[in-house]
Short mmCIF file of C-alpha atoms and ligand atoms in Angstrom, two decimals:
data_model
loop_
_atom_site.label_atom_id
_atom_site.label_comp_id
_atom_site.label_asym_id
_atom_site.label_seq_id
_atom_site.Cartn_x
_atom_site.Cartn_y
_atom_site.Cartn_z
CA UNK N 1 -261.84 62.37 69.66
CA UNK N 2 -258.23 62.03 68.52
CA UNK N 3 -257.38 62.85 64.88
CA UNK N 4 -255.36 60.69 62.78
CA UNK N 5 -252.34 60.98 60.72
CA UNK N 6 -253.40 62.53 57.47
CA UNK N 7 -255.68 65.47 59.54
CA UNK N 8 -252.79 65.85 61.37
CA UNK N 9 -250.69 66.56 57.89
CA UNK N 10 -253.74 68.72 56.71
CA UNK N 11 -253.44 71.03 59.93
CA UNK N 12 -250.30 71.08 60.24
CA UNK N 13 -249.69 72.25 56.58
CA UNK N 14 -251.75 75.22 57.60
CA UNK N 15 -249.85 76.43 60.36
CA UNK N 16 -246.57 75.77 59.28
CA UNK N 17 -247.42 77.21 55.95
CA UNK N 18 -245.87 74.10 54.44
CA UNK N 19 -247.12 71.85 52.05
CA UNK N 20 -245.88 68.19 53.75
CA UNK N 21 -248.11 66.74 51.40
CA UNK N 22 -245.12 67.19 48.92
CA UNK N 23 -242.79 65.13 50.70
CA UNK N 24 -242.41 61.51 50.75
CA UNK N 25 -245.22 60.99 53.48
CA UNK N 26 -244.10 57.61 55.61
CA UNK N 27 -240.63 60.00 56.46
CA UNK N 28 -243.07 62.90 57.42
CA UNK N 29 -244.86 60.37 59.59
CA UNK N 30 -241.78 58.60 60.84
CA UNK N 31 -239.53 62.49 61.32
CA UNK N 32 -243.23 63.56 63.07
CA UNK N 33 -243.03 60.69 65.69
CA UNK N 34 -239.91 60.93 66.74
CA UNK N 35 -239.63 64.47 67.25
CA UNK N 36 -243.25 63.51 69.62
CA UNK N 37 -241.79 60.91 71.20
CA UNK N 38 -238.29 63.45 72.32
CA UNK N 39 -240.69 66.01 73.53
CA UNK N 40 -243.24 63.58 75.33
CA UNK N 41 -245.96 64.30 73.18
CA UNK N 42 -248.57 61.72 72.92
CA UNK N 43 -251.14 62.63 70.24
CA UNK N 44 -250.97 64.55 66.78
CA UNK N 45 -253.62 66.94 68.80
CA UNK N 46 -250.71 68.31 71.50
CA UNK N 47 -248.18 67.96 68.25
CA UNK N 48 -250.29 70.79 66.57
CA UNK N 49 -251.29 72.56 69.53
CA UNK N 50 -247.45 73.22 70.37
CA UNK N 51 -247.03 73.46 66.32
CA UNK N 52 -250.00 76.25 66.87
CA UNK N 53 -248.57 77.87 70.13
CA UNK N 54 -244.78 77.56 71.27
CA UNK N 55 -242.20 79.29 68.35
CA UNK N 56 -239.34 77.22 69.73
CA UNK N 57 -241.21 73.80 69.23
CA UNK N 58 -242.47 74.94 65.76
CA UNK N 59 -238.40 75.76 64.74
CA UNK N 60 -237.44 72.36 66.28
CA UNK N 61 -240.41 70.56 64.11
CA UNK N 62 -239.09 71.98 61.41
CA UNK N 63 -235.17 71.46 61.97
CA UNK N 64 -235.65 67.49 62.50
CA UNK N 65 -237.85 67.59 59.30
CA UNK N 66 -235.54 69.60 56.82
CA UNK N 67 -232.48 67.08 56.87
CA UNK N 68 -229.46 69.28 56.22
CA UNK N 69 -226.51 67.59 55.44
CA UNK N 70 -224.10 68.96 53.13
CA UNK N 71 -220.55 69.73 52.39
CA UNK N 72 -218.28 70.86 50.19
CA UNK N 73 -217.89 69.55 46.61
CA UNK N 74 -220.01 66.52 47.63
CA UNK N 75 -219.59 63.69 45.36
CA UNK N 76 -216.34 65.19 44.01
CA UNK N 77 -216.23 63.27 40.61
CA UNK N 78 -219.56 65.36 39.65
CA UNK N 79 -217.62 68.93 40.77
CA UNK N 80 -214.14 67.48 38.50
CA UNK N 81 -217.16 67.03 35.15
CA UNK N 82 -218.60 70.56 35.95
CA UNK N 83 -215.10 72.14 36.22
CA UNK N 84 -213.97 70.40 33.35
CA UNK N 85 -216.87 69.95 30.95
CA UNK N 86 -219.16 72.80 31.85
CA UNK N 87 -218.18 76.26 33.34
CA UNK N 88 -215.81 77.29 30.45
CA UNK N 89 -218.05 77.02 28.16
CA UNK N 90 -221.16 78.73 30.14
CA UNK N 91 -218.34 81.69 30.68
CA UNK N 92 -217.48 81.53 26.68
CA UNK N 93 -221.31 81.63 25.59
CA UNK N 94 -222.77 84.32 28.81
CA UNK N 95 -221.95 87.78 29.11
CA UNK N 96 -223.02 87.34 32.74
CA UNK N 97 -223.48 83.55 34.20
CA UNK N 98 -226.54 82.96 36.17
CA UNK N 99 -225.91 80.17 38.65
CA UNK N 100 -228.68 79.45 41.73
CA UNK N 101 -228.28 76.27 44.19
CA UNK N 102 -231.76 75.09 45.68
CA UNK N 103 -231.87 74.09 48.42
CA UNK N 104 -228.43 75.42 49.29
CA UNK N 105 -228.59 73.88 53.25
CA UNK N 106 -225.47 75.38 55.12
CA UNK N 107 -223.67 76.94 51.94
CA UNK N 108 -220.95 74.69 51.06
CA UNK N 109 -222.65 73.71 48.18
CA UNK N 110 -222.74 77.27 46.55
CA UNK N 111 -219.48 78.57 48.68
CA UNK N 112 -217.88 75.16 46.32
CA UNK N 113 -218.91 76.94 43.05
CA UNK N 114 -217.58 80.54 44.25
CA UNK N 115 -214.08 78.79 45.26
CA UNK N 116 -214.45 76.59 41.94
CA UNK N 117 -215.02 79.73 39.72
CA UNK N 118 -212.36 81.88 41.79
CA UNK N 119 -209.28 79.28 41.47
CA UNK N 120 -210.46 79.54 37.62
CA UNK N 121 -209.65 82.90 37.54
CA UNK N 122 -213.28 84.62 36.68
CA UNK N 123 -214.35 87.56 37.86
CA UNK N 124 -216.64 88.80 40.28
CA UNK N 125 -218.88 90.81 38.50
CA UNK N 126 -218.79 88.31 34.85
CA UNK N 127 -221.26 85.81 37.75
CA UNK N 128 -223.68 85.78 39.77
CA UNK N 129 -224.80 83.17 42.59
CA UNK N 130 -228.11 82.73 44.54
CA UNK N 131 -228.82 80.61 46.85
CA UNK N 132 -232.13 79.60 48.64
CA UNK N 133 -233.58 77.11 51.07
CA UNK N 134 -236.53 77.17 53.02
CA UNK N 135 -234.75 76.76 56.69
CA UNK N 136 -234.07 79.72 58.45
CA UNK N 137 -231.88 78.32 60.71
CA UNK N 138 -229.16 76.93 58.54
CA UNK N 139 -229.17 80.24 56.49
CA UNK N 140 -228.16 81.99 59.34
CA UNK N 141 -225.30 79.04 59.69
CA UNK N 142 -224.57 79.44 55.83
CA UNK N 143 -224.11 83.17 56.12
CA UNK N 144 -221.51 82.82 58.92
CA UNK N 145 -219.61 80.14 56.73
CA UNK N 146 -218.27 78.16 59.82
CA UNK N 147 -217.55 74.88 59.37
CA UNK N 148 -216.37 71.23 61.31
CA UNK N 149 -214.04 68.60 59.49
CA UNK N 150 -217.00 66.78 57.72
CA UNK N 151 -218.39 69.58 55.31
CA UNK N 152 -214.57 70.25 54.42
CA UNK N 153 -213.24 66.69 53.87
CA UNK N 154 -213.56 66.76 49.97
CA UNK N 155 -211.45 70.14 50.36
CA UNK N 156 -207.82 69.31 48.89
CA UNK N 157 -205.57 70.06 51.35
CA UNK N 158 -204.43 73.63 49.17
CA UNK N 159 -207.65 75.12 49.07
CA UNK N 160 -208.56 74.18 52.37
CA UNK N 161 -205.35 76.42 53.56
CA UNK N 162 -205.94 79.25 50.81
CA UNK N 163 -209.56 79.87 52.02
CA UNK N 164 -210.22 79.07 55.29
CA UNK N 165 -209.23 79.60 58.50
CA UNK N 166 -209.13 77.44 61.93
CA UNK N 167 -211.71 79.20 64.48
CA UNK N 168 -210.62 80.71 67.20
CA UNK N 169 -212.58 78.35 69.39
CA UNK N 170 -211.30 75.26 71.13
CA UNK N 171 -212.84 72.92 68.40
CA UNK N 172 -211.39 72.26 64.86
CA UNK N 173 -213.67 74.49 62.84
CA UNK N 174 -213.31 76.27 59.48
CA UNK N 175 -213.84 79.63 58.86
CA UNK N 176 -214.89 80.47 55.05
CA UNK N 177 -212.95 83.89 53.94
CA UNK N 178 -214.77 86.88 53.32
CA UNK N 179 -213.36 86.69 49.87
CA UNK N 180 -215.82 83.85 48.93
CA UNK N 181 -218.22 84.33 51.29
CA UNK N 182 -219.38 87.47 49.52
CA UNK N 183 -219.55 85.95 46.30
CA UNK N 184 -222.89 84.24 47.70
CA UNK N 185 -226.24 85.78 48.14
CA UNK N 186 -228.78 83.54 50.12
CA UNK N 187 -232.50 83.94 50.36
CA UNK N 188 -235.27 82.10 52.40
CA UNK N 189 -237.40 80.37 49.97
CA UNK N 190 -240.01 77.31 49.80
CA UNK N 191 -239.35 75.74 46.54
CA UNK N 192 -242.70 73.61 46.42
CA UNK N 193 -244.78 76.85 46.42
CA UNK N 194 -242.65 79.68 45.43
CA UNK N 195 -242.09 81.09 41.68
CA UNK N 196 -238.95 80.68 40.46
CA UNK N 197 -236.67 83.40 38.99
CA UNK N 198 -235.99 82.51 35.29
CA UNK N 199 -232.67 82.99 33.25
CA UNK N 200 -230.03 80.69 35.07
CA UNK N 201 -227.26 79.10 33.01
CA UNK N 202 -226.92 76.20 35.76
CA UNK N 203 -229.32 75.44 38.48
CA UNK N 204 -228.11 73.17 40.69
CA UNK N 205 -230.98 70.92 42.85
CA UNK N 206 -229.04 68.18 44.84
CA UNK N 207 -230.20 65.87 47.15
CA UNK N 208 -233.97 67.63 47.83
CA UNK N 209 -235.77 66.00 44.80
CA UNK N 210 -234.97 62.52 47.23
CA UNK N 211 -237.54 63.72 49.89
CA UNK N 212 -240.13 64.69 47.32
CA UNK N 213 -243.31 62.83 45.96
CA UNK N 214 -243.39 61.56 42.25
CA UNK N 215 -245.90 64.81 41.93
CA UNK N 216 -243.77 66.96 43.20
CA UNK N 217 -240.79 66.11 41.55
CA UNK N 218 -242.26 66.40 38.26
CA UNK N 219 -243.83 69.56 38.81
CA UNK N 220 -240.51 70.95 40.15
CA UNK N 221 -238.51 69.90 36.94
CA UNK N 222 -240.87 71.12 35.10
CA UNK N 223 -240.19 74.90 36.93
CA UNK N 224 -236.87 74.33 37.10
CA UNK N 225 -236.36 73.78 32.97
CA UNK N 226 -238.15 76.75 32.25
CA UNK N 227 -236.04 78.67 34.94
CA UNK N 228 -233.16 77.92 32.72
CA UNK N 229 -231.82 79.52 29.56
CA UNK N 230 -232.25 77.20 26.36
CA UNK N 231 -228.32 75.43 26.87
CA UNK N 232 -228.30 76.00 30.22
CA UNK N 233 -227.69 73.07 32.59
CA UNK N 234 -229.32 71.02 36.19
CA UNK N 235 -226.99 69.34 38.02
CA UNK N 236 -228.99 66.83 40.39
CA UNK N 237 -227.64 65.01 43.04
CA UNK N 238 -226.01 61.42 42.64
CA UNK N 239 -228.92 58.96 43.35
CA UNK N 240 -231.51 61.78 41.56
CA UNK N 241 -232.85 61.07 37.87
CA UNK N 242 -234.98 62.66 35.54
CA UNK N 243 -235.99 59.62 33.66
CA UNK N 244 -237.66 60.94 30.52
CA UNK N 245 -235.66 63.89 30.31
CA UNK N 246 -237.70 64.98 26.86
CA UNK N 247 -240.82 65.34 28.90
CA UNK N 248 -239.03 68.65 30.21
CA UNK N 249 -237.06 69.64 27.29
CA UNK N 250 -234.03 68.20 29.13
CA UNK N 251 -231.65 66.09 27.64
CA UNK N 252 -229.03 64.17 29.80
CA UNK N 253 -225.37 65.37 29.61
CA UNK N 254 -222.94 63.41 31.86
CA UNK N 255 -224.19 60.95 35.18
CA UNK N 256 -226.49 64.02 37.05
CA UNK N 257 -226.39 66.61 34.25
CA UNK N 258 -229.12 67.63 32.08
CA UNK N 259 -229.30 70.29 29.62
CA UNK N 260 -231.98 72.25 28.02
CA UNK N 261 -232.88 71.86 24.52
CA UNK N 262 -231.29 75.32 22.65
C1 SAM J 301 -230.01 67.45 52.09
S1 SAM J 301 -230.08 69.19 51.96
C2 SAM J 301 -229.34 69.41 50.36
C3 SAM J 301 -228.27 70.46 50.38
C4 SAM J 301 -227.35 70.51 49.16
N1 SAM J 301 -228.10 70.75 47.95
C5 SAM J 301 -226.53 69.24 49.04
O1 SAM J 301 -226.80 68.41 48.18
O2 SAM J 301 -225.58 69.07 49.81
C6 SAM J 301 -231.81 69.45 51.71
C7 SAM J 301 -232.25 70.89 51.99
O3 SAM J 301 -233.58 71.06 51.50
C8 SAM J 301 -234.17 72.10 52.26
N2 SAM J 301 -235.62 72.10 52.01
C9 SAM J 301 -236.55 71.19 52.41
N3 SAM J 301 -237.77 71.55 51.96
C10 SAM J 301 -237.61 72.70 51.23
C11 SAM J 301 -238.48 73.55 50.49
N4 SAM J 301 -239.79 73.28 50.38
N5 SAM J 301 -237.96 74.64 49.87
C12 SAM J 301 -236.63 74.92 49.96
N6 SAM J 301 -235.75 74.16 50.64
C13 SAM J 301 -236.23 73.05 51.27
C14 SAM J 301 -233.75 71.74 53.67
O4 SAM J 301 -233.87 72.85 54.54
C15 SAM J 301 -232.30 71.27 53.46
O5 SAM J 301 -231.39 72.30 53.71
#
């Protein structure tokens, strides 16, 4: 007998060692069938089985689930407020700043925050920045710091030239310099199920909290506030809100900002 849907989620969990209850479930379903239907498969039995079985299948499952678009100072009006309105002080009232972007996807967001802090003029060693996400695969692409004309176009034009450079290949890529790729530290992590590291002075969570179950969302403000320092800040992404902010001991700052209570 063929199992349904909601077994399949169940099993699949298991083996993946991912919790896809956590995500919005009609996109699991919908991200589920289509990578079936591309690889011929006709029941959620042969899904798992090949989820079970072949590595390559279980990586591709998990690419077409883990959408990971990004790019550099996305939503650029949100970057100008954090520039402006946020890291000077968090540099003024810190010893060391404590800054961690989950999910990070292909770096740009955290690589935006190292080129951010070094065009301020701060120093290496007065800041620190993590950066996690559960994907494998785009880790490895974040650690490289290559990049085509879409993750750049927010870039202006003098930064673009000042810290990258055009690949040697035949295509117009961008090559991060070392200089702010070292700045970054990246580490595999699953969010839903992991512990968090506390102490950050800004935690930035953009664009995940989207794919997430009311549940799941809660429970992962929840971490994320006490992660933070009292006065320390989340920075969400633009169509992301925390709408009783007090629940969490949040309150809102600026469109996408919220700050812990001191
Ligand atoms: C749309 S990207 C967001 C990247 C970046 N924050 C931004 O706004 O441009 C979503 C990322 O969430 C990651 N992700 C999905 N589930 C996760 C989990 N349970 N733990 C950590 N990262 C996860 C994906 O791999 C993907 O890179």
């Amino acid at each position: 007998m063929s199992i349904g849907f909601e077994e399949f989620v169940d099993q699949a969990s298991i083996i993946l060692d991912l919790n896809l209850w956590g995500y919005k479930i009609k996109r699991v379903q919908r991200r589920t069938e289509s990578v079936m239907r591309r690889y011929g498969i006709r029941t959620y039995e042969e899904c798992l089985e090949l989820l079970k079985n072949d590595a390559d299948f279980r990586l591709s499952y998990l690419d077409h689930f883990t959408i990971n678009t990004s790019e550099f100072f996305r939503n650029p009006k949100n970057f100008d407020y954090l520039r402006d309105n946020i890291i000077d002080n968090l540099f003024r009232e810190n010893e060391k700043v404590k800054i961690w972007s989950a999910p990070c996807s292909n770096g740009s967001e955290p690589y935006s925050i190292a080129i951010l802090l070094t065009e301020k003029g701060y120093k290496e060693s007065d800041y620190q920045i993590l950066a996690s996400d559960i994907d494998v695969n785009i880790l490895e692409s974040a650690r490289k710091g290559v990049y085509n004309n879409t993750a750049v176009q927010n870039i202006p034009y003098e930064l673009l030239n000042k810290y990258f450079e055009i690949s040697d290949d035949n295509y117009k890529r961008y090559r991060l310099k070392e200089e702010i790729k070292r700045k970054v530290t990246f580490e595999q992590k699953d969010l839903i199920t992991e512990p968090f590291e506390k102490d950050w002075n800004l935690i930035i969570c953009r664009n995940f909290f989207i794919y997430l179950t009311t549940d799941i969302k809660e429970s992962l403000t929840h971490k994320f506030s006490e992660s933070l320092v009292p006065g320390g800040y989340l920075f969400l992404g633009n169509t992301e809100f925390i709408f009783h902010p007090e629940k969490y001991n949040l309150e809102k700052v600026y469109s996408s900002f919220y700050r812990k209570k001191q």
